[in-house]
Coordinates of C-alpha atoms in Angstrom, one line a residue:
X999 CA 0.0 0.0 0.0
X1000 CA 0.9 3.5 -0.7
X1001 CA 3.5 5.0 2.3
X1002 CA 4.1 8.7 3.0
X1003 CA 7.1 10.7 1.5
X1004 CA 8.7 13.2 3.3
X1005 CA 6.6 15.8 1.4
X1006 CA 3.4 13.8 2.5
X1007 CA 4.9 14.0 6.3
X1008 CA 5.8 17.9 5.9
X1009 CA 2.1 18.4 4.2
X1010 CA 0.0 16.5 6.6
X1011 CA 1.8 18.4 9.7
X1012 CA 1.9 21.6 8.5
X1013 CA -1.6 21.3 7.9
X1014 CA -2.7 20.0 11.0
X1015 CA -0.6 22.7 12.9
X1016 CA -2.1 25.1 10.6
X1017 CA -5.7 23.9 11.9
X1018 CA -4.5 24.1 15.0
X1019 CA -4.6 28.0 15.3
X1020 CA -7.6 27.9 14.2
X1021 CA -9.3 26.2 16.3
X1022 CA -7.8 28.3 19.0
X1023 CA -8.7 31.1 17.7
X1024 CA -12.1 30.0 17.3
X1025 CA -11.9 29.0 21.4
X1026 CA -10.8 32.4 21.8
X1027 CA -14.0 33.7 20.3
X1028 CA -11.7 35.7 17.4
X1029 CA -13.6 33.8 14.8
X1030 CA -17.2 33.6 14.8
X1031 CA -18.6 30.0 13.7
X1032 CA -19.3 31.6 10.1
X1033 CA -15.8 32.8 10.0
X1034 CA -15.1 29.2 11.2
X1035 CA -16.8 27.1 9.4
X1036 CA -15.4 26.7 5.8
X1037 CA -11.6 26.3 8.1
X1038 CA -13.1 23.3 9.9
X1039 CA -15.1 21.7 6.7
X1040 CA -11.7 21.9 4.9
X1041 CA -10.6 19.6 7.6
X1042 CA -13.5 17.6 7.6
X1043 CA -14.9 18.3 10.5
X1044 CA -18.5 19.1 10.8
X1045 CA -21.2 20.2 13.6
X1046 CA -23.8 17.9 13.9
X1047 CA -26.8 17.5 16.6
X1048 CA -25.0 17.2 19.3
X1049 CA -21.4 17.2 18.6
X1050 CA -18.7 17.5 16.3
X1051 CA -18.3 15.2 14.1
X1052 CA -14.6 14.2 12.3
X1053 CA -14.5 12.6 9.1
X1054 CA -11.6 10.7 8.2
X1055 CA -10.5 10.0 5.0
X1056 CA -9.5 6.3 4.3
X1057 CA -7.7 7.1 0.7
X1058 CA -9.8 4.0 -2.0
X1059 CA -10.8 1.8 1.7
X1060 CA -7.3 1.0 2.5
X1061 CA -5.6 0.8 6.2
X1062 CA -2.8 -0.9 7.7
X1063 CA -3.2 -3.1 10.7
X1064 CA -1.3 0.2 12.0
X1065 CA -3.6 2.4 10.8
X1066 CA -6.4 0.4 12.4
X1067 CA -5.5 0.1 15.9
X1068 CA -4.8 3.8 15.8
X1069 CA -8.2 4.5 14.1
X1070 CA -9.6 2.4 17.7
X1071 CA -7.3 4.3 20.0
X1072 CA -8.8 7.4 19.0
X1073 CA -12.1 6.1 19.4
X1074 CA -11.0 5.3 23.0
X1075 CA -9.7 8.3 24.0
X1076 CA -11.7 11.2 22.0
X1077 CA -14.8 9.7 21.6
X1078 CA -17.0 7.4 23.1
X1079 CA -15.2 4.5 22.0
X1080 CA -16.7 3.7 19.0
X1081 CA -16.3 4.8 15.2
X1082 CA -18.7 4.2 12.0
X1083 CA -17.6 3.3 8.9
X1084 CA -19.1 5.3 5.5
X1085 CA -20.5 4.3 2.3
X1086 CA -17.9 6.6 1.4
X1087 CA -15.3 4.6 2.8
X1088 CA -14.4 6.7 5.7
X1089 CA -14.5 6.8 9.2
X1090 CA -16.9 9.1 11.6
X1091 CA -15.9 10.2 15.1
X1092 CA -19.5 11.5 16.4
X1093 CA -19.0 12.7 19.9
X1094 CA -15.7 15.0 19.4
X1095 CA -14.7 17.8 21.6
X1096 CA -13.6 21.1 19.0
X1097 CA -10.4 21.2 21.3
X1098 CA -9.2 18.1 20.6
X1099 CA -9.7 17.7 17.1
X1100 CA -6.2 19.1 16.7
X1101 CA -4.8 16.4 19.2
X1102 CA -6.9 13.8 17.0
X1103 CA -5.2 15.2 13.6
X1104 CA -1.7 14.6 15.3
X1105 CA -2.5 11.1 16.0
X1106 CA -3.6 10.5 12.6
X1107 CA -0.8 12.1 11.0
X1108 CA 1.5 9.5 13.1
X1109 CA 0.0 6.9 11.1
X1110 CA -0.2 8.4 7.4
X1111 CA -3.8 9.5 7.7
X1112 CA -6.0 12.8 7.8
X1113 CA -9.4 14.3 7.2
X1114 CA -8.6 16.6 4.2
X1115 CA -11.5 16.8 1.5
X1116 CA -13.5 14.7 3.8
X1117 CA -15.7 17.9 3.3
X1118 CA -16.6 20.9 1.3
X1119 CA -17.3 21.3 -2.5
X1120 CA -14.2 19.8 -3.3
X1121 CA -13.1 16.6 -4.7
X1122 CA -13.5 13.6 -2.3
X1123 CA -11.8 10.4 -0.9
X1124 CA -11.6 8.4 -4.4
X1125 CA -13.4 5.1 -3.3
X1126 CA -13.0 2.1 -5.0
X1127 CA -13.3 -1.9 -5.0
X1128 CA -12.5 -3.1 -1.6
X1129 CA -11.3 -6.5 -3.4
X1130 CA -8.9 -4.7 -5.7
X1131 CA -5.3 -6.0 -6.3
X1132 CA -7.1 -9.5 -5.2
X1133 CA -10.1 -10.0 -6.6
X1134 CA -9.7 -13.0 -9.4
X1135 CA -12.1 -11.8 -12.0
X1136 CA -10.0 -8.3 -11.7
X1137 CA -8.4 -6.7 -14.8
X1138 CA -6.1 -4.4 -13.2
X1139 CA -5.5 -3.1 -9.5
X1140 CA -7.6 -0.2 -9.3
X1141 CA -6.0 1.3 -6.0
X1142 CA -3.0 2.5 -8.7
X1143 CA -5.3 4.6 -10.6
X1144 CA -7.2 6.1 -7.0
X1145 CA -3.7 6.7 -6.0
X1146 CA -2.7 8.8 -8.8
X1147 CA -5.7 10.5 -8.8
X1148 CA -5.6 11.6 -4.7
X1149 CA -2.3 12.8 -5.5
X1150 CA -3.3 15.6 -8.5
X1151 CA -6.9 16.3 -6.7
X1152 CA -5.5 16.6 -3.3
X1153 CA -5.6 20.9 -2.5
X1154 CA -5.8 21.2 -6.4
X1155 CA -6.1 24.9 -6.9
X1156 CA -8.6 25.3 -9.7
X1157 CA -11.1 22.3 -7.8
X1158 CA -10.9 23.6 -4.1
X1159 CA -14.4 25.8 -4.9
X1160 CA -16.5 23.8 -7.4
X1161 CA -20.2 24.0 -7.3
X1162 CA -20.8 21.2 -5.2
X1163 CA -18.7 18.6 -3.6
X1164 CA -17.4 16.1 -6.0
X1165 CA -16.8 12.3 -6.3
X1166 CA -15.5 9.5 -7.9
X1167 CA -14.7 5.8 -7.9
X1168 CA -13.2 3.2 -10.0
X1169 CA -13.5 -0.4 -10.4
X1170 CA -10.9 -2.8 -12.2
X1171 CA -13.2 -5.3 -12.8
X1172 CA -16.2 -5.7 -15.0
X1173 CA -18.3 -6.8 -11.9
X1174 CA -18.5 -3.4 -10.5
X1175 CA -18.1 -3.4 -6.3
X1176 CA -18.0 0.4 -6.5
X1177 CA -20.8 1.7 -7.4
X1178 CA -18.9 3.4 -10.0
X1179 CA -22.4 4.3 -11.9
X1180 CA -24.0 6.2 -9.2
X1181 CA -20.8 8.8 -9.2
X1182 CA -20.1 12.1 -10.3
X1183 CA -17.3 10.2 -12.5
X1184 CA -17.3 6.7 -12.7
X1185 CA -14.1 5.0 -13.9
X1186 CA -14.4 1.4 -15.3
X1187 CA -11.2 -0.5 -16.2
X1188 CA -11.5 -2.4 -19.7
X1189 CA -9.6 -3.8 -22.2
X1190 CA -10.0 -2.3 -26.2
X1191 CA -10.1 -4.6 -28.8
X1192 CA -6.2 -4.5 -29.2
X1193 CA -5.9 -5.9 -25.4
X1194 CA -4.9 -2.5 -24.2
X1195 CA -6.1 -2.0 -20.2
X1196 CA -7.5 1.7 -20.0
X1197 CA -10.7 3.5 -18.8
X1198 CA -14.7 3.5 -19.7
X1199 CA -15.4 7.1 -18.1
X1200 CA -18.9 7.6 -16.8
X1201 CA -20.7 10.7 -15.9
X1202 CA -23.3 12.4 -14.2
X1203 CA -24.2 9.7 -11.8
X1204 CA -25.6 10.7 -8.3
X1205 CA -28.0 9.7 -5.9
X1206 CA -29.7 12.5 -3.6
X1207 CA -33.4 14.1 -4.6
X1208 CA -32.5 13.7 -7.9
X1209 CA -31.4 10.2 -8.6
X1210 CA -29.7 9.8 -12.1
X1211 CA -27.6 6.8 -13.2
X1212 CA -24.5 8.0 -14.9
X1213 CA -23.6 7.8 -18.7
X1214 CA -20.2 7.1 -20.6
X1215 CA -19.0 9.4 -22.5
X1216 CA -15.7 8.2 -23.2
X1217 CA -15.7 3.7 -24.1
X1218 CA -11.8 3.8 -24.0
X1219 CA -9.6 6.0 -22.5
X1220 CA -5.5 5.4 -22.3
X1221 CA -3.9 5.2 -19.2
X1222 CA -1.7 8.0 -19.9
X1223 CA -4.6 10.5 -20.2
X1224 CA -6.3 10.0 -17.3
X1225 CA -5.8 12.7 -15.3
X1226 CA -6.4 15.4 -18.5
X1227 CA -9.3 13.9 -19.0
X1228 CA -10.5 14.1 -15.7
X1229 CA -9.4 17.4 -15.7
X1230 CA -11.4 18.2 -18.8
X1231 CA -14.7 16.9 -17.6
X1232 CA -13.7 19.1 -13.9
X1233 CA -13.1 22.4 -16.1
X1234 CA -16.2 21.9 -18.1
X1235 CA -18.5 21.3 -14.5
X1236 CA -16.2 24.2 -12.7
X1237 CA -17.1 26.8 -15.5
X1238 CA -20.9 25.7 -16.4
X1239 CA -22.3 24.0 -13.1
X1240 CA -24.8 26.0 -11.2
X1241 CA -23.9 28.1 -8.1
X1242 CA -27.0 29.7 -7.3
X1243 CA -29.2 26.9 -6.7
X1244 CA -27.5 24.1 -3.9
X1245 CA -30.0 21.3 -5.2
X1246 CA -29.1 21.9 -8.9
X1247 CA -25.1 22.2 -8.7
X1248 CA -24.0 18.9 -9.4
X1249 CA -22.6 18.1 -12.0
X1250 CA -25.3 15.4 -13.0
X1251 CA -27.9 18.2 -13.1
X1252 CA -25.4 19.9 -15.4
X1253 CA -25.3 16.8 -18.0
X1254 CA -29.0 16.5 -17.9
X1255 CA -29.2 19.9 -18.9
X1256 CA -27.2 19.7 -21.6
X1257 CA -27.1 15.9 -22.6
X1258 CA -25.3 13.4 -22.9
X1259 CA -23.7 14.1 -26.4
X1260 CA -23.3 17.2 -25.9
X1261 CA -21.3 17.2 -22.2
X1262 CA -19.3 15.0 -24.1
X1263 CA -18.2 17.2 -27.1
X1264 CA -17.5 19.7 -24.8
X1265 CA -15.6 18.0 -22.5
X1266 CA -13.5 16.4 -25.5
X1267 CA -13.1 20.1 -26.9
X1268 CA -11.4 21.0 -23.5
X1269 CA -8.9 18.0 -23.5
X1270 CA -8.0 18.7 -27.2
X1271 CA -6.3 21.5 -25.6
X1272 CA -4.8 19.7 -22.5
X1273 CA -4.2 15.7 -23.9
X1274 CA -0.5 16.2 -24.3
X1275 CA 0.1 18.4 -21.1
X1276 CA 2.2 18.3 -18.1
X1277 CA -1.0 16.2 -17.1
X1278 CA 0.1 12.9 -19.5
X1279 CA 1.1 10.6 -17.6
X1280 CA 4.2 8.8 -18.6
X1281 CA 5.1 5.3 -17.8
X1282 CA 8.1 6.3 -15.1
X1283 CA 5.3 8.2 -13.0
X1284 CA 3.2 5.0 -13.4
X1285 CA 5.8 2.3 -12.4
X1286 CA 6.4 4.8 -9.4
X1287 CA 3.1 4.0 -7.8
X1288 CA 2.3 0.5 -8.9
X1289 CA 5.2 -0.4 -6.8
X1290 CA 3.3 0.4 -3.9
X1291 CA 0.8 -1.7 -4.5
X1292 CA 3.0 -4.6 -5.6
X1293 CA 1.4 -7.8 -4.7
X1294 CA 3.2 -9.9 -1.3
X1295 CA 5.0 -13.1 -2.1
X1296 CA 2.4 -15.8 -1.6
X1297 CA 3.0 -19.1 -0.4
X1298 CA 2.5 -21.8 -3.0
X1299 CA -0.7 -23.6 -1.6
X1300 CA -2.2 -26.3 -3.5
X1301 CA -5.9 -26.7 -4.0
X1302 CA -7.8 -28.3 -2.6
X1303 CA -7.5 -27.4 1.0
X1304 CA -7.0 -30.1 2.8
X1305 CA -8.0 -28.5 6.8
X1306 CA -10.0 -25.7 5.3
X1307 CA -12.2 -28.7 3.5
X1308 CA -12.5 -30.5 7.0
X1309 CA -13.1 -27.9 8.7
X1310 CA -16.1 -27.0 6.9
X1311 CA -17.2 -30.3 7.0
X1312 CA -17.4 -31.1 10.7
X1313 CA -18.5 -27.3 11.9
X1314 CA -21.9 -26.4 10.4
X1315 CA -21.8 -22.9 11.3
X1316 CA -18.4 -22.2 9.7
X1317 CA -19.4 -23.9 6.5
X1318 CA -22.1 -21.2 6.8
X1319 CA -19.8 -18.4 7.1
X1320 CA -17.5 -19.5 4.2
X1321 CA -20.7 -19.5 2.1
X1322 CA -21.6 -15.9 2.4
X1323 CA -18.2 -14.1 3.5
X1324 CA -15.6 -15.3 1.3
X1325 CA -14.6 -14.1 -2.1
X1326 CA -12.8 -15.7 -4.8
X1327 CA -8.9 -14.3 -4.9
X1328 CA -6.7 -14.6 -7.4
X1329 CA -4.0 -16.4 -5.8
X1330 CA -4.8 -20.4 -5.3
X1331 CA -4.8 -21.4 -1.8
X1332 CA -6.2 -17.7 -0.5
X1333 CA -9.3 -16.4 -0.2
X1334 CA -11.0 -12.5 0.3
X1335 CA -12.9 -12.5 3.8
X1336 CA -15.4 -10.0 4.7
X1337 CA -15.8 -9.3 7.8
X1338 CA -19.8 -8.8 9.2
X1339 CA -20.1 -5.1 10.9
X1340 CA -23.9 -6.2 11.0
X1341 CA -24.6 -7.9 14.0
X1342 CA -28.5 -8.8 15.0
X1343 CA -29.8 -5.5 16.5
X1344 CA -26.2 -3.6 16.2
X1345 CA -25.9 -0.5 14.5
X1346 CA -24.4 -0.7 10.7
X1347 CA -20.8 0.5 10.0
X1348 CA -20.2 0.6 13.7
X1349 CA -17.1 -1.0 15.2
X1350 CA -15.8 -0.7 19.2
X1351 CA -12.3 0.5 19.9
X1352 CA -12.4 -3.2 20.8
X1353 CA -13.0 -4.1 17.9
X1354 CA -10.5 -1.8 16.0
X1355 CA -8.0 -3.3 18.0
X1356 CA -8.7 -6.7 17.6
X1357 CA -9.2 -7.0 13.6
X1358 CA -5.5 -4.9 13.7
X1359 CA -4.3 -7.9 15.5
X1360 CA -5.9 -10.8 13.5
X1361 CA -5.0 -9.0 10.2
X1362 CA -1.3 -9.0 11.3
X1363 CA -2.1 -12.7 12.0
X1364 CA -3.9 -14.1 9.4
X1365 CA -3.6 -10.7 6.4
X1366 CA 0.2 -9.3 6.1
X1367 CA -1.1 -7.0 7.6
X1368 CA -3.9 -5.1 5.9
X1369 CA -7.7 -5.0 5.2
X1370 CA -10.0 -2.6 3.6
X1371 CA -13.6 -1.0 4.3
X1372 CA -16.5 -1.6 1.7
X1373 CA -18.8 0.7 0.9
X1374 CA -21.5 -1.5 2.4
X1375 CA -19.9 -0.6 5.6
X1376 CA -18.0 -3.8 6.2
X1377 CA -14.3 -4.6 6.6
X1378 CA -12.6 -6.8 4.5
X1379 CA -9.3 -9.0 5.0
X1380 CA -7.7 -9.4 1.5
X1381 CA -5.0 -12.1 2.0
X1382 CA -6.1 -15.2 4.0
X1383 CA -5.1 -18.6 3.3
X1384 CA -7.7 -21.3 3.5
X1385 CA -5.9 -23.0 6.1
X1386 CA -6.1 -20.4 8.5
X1387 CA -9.8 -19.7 8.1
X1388 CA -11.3 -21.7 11.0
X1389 CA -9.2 -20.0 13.9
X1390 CA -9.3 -17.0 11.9
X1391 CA -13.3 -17.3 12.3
X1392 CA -13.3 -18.5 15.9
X1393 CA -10.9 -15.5 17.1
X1394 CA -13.5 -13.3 14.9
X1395 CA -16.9 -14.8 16.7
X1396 CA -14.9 -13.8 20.3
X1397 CA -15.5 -10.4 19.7
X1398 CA -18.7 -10.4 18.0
X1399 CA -17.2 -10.3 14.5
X1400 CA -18.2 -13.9 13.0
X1401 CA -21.6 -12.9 11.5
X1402 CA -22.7 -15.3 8.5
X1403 CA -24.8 -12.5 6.8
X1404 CA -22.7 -11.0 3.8
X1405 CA -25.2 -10.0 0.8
X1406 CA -28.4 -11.3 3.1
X1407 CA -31.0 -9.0 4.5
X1408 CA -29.7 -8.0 7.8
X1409 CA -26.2 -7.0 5.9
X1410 CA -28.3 -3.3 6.3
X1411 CA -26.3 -0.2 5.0
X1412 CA -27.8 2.9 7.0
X1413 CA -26.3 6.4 7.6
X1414 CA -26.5 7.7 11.0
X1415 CA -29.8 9.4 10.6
X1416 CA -31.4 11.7 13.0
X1417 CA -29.7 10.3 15.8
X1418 CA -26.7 12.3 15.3
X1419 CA -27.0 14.1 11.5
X1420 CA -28.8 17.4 11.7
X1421 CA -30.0 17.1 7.4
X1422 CA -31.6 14.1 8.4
X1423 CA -35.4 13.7 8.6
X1424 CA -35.8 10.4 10.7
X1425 CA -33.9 8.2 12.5
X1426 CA -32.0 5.3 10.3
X1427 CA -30.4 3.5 13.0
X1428 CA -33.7 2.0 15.3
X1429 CA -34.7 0.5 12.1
X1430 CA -31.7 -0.7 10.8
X1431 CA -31.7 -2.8 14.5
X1432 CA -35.4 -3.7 14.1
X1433 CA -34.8 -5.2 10.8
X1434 CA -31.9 -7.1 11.5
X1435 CA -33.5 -8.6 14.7
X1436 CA -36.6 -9.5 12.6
X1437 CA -34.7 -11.6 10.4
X1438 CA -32.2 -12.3 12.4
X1439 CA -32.5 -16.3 11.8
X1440 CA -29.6 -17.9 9.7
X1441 CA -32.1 -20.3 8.1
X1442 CA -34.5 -17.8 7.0
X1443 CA -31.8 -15.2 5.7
X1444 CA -30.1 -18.4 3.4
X1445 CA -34.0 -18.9 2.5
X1446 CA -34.4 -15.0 1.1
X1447 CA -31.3 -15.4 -0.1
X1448 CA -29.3 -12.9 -1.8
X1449 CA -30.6 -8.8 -1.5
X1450 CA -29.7 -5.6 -0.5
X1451 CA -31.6 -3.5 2.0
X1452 CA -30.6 0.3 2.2
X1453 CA -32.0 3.1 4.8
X1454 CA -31.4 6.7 4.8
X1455 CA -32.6 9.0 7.1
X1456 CA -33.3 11.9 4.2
X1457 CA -33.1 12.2 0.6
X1458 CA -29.4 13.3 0.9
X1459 CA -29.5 9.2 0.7
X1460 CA -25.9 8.8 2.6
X1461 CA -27.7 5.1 2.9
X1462 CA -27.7 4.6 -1.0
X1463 CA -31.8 3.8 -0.4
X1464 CA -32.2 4.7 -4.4
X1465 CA -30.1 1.6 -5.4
X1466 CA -31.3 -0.8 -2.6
X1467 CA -33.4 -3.8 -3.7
X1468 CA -35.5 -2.6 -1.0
X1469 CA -35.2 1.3 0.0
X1470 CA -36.2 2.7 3.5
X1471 CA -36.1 7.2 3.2
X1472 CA -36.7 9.1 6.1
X1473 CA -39.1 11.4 5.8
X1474 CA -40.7 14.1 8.0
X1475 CA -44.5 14.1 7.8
X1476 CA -46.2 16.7 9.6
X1477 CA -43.4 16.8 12.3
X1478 CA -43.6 12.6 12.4
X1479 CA -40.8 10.1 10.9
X1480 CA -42.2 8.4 8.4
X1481 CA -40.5 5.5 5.9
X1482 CA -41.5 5.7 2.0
X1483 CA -40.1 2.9 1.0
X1484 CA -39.2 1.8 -2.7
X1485 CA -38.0 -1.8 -4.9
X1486 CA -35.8 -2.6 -7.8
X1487 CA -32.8 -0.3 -7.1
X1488 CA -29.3 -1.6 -7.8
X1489 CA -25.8 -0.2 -7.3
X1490 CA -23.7 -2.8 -9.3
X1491 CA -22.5 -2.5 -13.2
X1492 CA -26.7 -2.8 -14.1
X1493 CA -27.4 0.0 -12.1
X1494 CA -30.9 1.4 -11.6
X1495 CA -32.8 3.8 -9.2
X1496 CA -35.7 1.9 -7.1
X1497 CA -39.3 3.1 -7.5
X1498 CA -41.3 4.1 -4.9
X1499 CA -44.2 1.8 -3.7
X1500 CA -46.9 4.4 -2.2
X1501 CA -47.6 5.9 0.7
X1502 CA -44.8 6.2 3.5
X1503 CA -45.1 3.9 6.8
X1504 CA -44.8 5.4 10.6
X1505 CA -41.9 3.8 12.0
X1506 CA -43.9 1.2 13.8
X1507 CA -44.6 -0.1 10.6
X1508 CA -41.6 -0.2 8.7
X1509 CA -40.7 -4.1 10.0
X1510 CA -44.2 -5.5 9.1
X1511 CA -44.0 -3.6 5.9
X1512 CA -40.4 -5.4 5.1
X1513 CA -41.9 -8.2 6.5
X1514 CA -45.4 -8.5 3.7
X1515 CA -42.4 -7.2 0.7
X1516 CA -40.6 -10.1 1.4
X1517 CA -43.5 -12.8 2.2
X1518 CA -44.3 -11.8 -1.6
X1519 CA -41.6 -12.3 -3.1
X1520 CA -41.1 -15.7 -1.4
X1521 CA -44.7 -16.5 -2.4
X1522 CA -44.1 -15.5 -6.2
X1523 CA -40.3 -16.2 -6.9
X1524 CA -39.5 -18.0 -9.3
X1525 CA -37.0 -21.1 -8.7
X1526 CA -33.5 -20.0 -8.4
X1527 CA -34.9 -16.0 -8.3
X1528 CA -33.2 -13.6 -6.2
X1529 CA -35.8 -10.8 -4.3
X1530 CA -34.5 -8.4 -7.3
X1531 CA -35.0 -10.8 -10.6
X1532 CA -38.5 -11.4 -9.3
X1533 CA -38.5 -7.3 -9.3
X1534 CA -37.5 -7.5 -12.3
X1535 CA -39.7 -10.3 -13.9
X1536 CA -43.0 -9.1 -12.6
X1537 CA -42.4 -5.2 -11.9
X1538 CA -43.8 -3.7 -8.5
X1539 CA -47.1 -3.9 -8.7
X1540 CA -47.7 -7.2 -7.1
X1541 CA -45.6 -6.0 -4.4
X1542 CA -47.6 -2.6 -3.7
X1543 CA -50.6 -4.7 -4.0
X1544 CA -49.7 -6.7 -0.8
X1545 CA -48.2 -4.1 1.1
X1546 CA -51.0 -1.9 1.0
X1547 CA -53.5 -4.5 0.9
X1548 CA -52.4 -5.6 4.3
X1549 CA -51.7 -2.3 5.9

């Protein structure tokens, strides 16, 4: 994985040292909060309902066992001893004091990290596949590319005031795990027809109260001109993009404005100018970064198994896990794990300093070291041989990390909601634990079977509800959290926005509501259907026609 340069030290410090003033100036009452607030977003920290709350970036989902512990010794000592992990692939402090976030930025900066661009209309943490570099059905490690690209959008000058923030993710597999579609820019890896590895670029993808599932404008794009064409499309947004309207000044609003076809001439009119710039990329800078992300010198492991096979054999619940939290990997003899951050009544993305501490320790153990954070608010551990996987599960399951629920319906992705978020409308979290206690049974999740259940708090949809096969929204009605709820969304490469069923539910509806959705679908499925190929076979009327029949 990437590691600091003395220019990333000198950066990082002088930053935090810089922030430091600031925030004791604010103490000092010599900035007022609207003096202070565009300092402290740039340092992504933000003042929510009852606190501050510090976003950390974690650059494409990528920690160190280092960086881990740390990440749970700050949740010790400066909060209350818990962090949640982002569909963004972050890291949120809730309960910070202002005078310590300083203190907080110096213990990150020991360990490579910070919380720049967390916030503000800048560009954001690049997120990407949490499998990449492992993944077996992967053309090319993606984490290169979101390297290269943190490095030119990190304090770039001309993107530090766009419209609105800015963000983008990249895949390097054809199976996208990044949601790469539902991005301002979406980045793709392919091969052309010549066998050249380069970029389908995406656009104008966003979720929020206008849900629009990006286009490509570009099929192939070079390596080497990445980062002018990104800067293209960037100009293009930065000198069109609305400012005096905040719910119109993304940049999807832009390209539906305009189309398609015509976003793309323009942006290609811009690059003519810049394709053979300072901004080409040439192979030297390239090799520079990929040897970061080398891959480790595996063992050579033959297949199959041999304790990994017995194992499964003579402990049922294991063989469950292996069913639903392993991944294929590249490497014979190794295996991708995910790790559950969706216990049975637990809140989703959440993980105890504990916790932190532990998965540092079992990923020096059992993963040279490092692991990952999905989007879907799990943690992943990319380098695990199949021989280690029983004691590595056993060593999970003592500190409540062994959940067999990966891609079933209690693997929930919520934002915080109105329990800490001052946007949101109604509370995500209550019914995120309802839900998962509901179906909380192994046998009956197995029976569902595959689906994705997503709940935001309010149409800012930090829960990704759009693209859930089943959506839960906040919503305020008449001064009373209701649910609307909506079917068919999907966040991988076939991308769609859910629709919405009817009228919203009161929160002590919302289960029994899930609960008729999904005693449908197992009435109607066909055999071998997932909950969203019936969606897709039948529509959502047979659905709507339960729910409300029934409530």
């Amino acid at each position: 994985m990437y590691t600091y340069n003395e220019f990333d030290h000198a950066f990082v410090r002088d930053r935090t040292e810089e922030f430091r003033d600031q925030v004791a100036r604010r103490i000092a009452g010599e900035l007022t909060e609207d003096e202070f607030k565009p300092l402290r977003l740039m340092n992504g920290l933000y003042l929510q309902l009852h606190a501050y709350m510090l976003r950390v970036a974690i650059p494409y989902g990528t920690l160190s066992a280092v960086q881990m512990r740390q990440l749970g010794y700050i949740a010790r000592r400066w909060d209350r001893n818990w962090g949640h992990f982002t569909t963004r692939q972050n890291i949120q402090y809730n309960w910070t004091k202002l005078d310590d976030v300083p203190d907080i930025l110096d213990a990150l900066a020991d360990v490579e990290m910070h919380a720049i661009q967390t916030s503000g209309n800048c560009i954001r943490n690049v997120t990407a596949d949490q499998f990449a570099g492992v993944a077996a059905d992967e053309i090319e490690d993606s984490r290169v590319w979101a390297e290269i690209m943190r490095q030119w959008s990190t304090l770039h000058p001309e993107f530090t005031f766009l419209p609105r923030k800015f963000k983008i993710a990249i895949t390097g597999s054809e199976n996208d795990r990044a949601a790469v579609k539902l991005h301002d820019i979406g980045l793709r890896m392919r091969r052309n027809d010549a066998g050249e590895v380069g970029f389908e670029v995406i656009v104008g993808g966003g979720q929020g109260r206008t849900p629009i599932v990006g286009e490509t404008i570009r099929e192939f794009l070079p390596k080497q001109h990445l980062l002018s064409y990104l800067e293209a499309i960037l100009r293009t947004y930065n000198l069109l993009g609305r400012r005096d309207n905040l719910y119109k000044a993304r940049i999807k609003i832009l390209v539906a404005a305009v189309g398609i076809e015509k976003f793309a001439e323009m942006v290609e009119e811009e690059w003519l100018d810049i394709k053979d710039s300072a901004l080409t990329l040439d192979a030297a800078k390239i090799s520079e970064i990929e040897r970061h992300f080398a891959p480790p010198t595996y063992e050579d492991i033959a297949e199959p198994v041999a304790p990994y096979d017995a194992a499964r054999f003579t402990d049922p619940a294991f063989a469950t896990w292996t069913r639903t939290n392993l991944f294929p990997h590249k490497q014979p003899g190794y295996t991708i794990v995910t790790v559950s951050l969706k216990p049975a009544g637990g809140v989703p993305g959440d993980a105890t300093a504990e916790q932190m501490e532990a998965l540092a320790d079992l990923v020096e153990k059992y993963s040279l070291g490092e692991l990952r954070i999905a989007h879907e608010q799990n943690v992943v551990l990319p380098y695990v041989r199949k021989q280690d996987l029983h004691k590595l599960w056993q060593a999970l399951g003592e500190h409540g990390l062994a959940d067999a629920n990966i891609g079933l319906i209690t693997d929930i992705i919520s934002c915080p909601g109105l329990d800490y978020c001052n946007l949101a409308n109604a509370r995500a979290i209550p019914i995120a634990q309802r839900l998962s206690r509901h179906f909380a049974d192994p046998a009956l999740q197995s029976e569902i079977g595959p689906i994705t259940l997503n709940i935001s708090g309010c149409i800012n949809a930090c829960g990704h509800h759009h693209v859930g096969n089943i959506g839960i929204l906040g919503v305020d009605k008449k001064g009373v959290e209701h649910y609307q709820i909506t079917i068919g969304g999907i966040a991988d490469e076939n991308a769609a926005i859910g629709k919405i069923l009817g009228p919203s539910f009161p929160a002590e509806g919302v289960v029994d509501a899930i609960d008729t959705l999904i005693g449908t679908f197992r009435k109607i499925r066909a055999e071998g259907e997932t909950f969203i190929d019936t969606v897709s076979r039948v529509g959502i009327n047979p659905f709507k026609e339960t729910l409300y029949a029934n409530h």
